CSV table of C-alpha atoms in Angstrom, one decimal:
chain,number,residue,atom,x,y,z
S,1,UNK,CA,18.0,75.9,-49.5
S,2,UNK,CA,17.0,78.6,-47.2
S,3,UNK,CA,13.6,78.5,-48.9
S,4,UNK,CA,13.2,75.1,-47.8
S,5,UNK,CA,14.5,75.3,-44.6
S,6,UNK,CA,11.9,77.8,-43.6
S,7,UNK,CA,9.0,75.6,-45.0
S,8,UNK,CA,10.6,72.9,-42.9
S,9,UNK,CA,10.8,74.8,-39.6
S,10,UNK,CA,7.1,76.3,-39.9
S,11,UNK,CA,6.1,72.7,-40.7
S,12,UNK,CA,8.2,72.0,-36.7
S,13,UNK,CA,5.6,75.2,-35.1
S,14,UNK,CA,2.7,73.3,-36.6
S,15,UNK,CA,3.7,70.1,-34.7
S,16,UNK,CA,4.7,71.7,-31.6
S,17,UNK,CA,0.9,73.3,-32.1
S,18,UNK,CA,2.7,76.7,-32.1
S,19,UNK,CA,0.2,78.2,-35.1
S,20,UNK,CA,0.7,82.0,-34.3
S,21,UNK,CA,4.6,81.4,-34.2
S,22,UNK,CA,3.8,79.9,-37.6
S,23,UNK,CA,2.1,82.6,-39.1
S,24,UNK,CA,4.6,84.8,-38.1
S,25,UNK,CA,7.5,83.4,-39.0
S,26,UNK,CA,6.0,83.0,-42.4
S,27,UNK,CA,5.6,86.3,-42.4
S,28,UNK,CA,8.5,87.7,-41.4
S,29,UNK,CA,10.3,85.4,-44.1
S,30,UNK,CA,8.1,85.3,-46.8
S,31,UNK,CA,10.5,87.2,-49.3
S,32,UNK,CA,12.9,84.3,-49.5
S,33,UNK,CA,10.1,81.6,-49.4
S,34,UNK,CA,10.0,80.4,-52.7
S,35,UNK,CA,6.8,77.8,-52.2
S,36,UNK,CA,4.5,80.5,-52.1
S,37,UNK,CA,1.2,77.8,-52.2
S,38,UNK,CA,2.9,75.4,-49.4
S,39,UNK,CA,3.1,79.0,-47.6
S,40,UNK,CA,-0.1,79.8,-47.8
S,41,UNK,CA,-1.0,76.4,-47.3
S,42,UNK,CA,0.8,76.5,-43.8
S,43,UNK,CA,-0.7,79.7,-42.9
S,44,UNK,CA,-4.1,78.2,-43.7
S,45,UNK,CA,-4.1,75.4,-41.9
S,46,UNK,CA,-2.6,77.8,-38.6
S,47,UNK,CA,-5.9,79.8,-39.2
S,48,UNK,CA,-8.6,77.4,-39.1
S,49,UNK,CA,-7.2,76.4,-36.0
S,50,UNK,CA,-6.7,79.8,-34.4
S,51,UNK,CA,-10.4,80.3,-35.9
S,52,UNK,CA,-9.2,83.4,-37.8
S,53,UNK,CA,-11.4,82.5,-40.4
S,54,UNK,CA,-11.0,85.9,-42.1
S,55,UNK,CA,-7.2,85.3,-42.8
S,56,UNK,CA,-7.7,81.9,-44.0
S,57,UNK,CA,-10.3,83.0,-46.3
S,58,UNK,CA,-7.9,85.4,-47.9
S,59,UNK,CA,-5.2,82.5,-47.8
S,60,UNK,CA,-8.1,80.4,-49.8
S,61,UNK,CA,-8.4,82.9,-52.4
S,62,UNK,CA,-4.5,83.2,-53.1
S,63,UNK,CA,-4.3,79.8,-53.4
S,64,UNK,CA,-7.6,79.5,-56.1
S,65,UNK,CA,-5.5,82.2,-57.9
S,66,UNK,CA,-2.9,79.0,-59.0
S,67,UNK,CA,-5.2,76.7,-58.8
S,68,UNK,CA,-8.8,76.9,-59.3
S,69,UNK,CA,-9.8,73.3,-59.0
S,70,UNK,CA,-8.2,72.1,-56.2
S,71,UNK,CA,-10.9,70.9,-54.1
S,72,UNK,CA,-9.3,70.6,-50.4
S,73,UNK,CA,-9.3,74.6,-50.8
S,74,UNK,CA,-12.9,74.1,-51.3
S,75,UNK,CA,-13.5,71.6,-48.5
S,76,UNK,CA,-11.0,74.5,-46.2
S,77,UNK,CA,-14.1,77.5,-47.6
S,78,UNK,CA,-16.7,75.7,-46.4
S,79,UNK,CA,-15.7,74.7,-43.1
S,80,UNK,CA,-15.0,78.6,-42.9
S,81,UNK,CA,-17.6,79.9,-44.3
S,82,UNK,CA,-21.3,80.4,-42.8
S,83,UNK,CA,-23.8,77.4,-44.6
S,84,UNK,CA,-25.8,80.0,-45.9
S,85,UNK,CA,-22.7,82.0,-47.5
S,86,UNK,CA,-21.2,79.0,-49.4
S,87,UNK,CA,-23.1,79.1,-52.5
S,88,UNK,CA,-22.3,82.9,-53.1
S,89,UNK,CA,-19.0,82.4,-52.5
S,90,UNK,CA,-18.5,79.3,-54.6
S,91,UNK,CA,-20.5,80.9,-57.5
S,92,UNK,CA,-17.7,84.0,-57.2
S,93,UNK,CA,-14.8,81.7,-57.4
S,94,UNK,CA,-16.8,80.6,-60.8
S,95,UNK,CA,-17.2,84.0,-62.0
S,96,UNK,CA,-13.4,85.3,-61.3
S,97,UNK,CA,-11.3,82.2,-61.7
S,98,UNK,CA,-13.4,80.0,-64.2
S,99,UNK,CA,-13.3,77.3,-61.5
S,100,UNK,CA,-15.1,74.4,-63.0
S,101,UNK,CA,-15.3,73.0,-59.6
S,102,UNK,CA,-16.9,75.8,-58.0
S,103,UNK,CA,-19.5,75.7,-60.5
S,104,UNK,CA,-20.5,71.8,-60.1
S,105,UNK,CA,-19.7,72.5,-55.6
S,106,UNK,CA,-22.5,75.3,-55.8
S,107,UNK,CA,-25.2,73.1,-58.4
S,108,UNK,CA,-24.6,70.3,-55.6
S,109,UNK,CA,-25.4,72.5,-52.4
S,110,UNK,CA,-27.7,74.6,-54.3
S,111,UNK,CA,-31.2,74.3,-53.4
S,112,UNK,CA,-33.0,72.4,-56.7
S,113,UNK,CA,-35.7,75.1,-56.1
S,114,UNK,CA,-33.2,78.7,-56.2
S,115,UNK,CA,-34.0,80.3,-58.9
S,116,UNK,CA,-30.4,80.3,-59.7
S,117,UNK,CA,-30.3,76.7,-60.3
S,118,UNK,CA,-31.9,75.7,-64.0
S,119,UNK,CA,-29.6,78.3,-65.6
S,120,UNK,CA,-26.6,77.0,-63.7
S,121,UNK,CA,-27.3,73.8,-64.4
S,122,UNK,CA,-27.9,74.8,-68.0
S,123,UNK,CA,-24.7,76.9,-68.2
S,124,UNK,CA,-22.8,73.5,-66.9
S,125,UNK,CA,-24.3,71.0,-69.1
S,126,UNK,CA,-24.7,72.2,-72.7
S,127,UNK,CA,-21.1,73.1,-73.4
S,128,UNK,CA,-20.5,69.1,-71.6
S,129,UNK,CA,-23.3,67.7,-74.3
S,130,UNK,CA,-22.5,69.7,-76.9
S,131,UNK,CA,-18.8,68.3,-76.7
S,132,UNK,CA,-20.3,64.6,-76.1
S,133,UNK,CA,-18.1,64.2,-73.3
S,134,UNK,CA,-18.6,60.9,-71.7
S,135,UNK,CA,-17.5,62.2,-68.3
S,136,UNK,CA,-21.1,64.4,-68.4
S,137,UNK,CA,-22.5,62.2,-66.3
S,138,UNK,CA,-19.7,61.9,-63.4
S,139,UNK,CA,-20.2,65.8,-62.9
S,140,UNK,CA,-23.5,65.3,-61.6
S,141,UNK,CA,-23.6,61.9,-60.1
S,142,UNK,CA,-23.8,63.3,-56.7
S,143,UNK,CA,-27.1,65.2,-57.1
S,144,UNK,CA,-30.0,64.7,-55.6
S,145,UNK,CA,-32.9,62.7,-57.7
S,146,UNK,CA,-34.8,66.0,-58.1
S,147,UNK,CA,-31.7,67.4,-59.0
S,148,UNK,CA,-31.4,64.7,-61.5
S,149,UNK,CA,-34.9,64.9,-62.9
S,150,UNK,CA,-34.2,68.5,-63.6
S,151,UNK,CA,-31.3,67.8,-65.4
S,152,UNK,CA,-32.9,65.4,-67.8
S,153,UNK,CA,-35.8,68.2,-68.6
């Protein structure tokens, strides 16, 4: 119950706009919070709106930990992280967590002309055709028609 109750009242300093009162009571009661992610979700959000962009990039990256393709963690990284920073970032997340979703994130950003692109594209769709997975297609909906184009070479 006490667990709860302390999710509860840092969800009250949110409301009341009271983010560094958050942050620290999470802090100071984090060994009896159970919800670690709705934790670190809270501290995340009081972050982004103290602009502390550092701390709620290390809150992004405990949260990827559990879950890997969550994508409002993605859409919190990249209104953190510097335009020309995202697609290093997202392709690390691929690397260290297997995110699937970092992978596909990065191909869509991703300039069609980075020399990075082909083999990442590559890397995404064989295992995808290979498998005959119908839902091939939905991963890369969203490109760009040169994007597309390169995909069909």
């Amino acid at each position: 119950f006490r667990s709860e109750f302390c999710i509860f009242r840092a969800n009250l300093y949110i409301k009341a706009n009271e983010y560094e009162e958050c942050v620290s009571y999470l802090d100071k009661n984090e060994s009896i919070i159970r919800d670690k992610e709705s934790m670190l979700e809270d501290k995340l959000y009081c972050f982004k709106k103290l602009n502390k962009n550092d701390d709620a990039f290390k809150c992004i990256m405990e949260l990827l930990k559990s879950y890997p393709e969550n994508g409002d963690y993605f859409d919190a990284l990249e209104e953190i992280t510097p335009k020309e920073n995202i697609v290093q970032e997202l392709l690390k997340i691929k690397d260290q967590y297997k995110s699937h979703y970092a992978h596909v994130r990065a191909l869509e950003i991703m300039d069609a002309n980075d020399e990075r692109f082909k083999g990442l594209l590559a890397e995404h769709l064989k295992p995808l055709m290979m498998k005959g997975a119908p839902a091939t297609y939905m991963t890369i909906e969203e490109f760009s028609k040169e994007k597309l184009e390169i995909a069909i070479e």
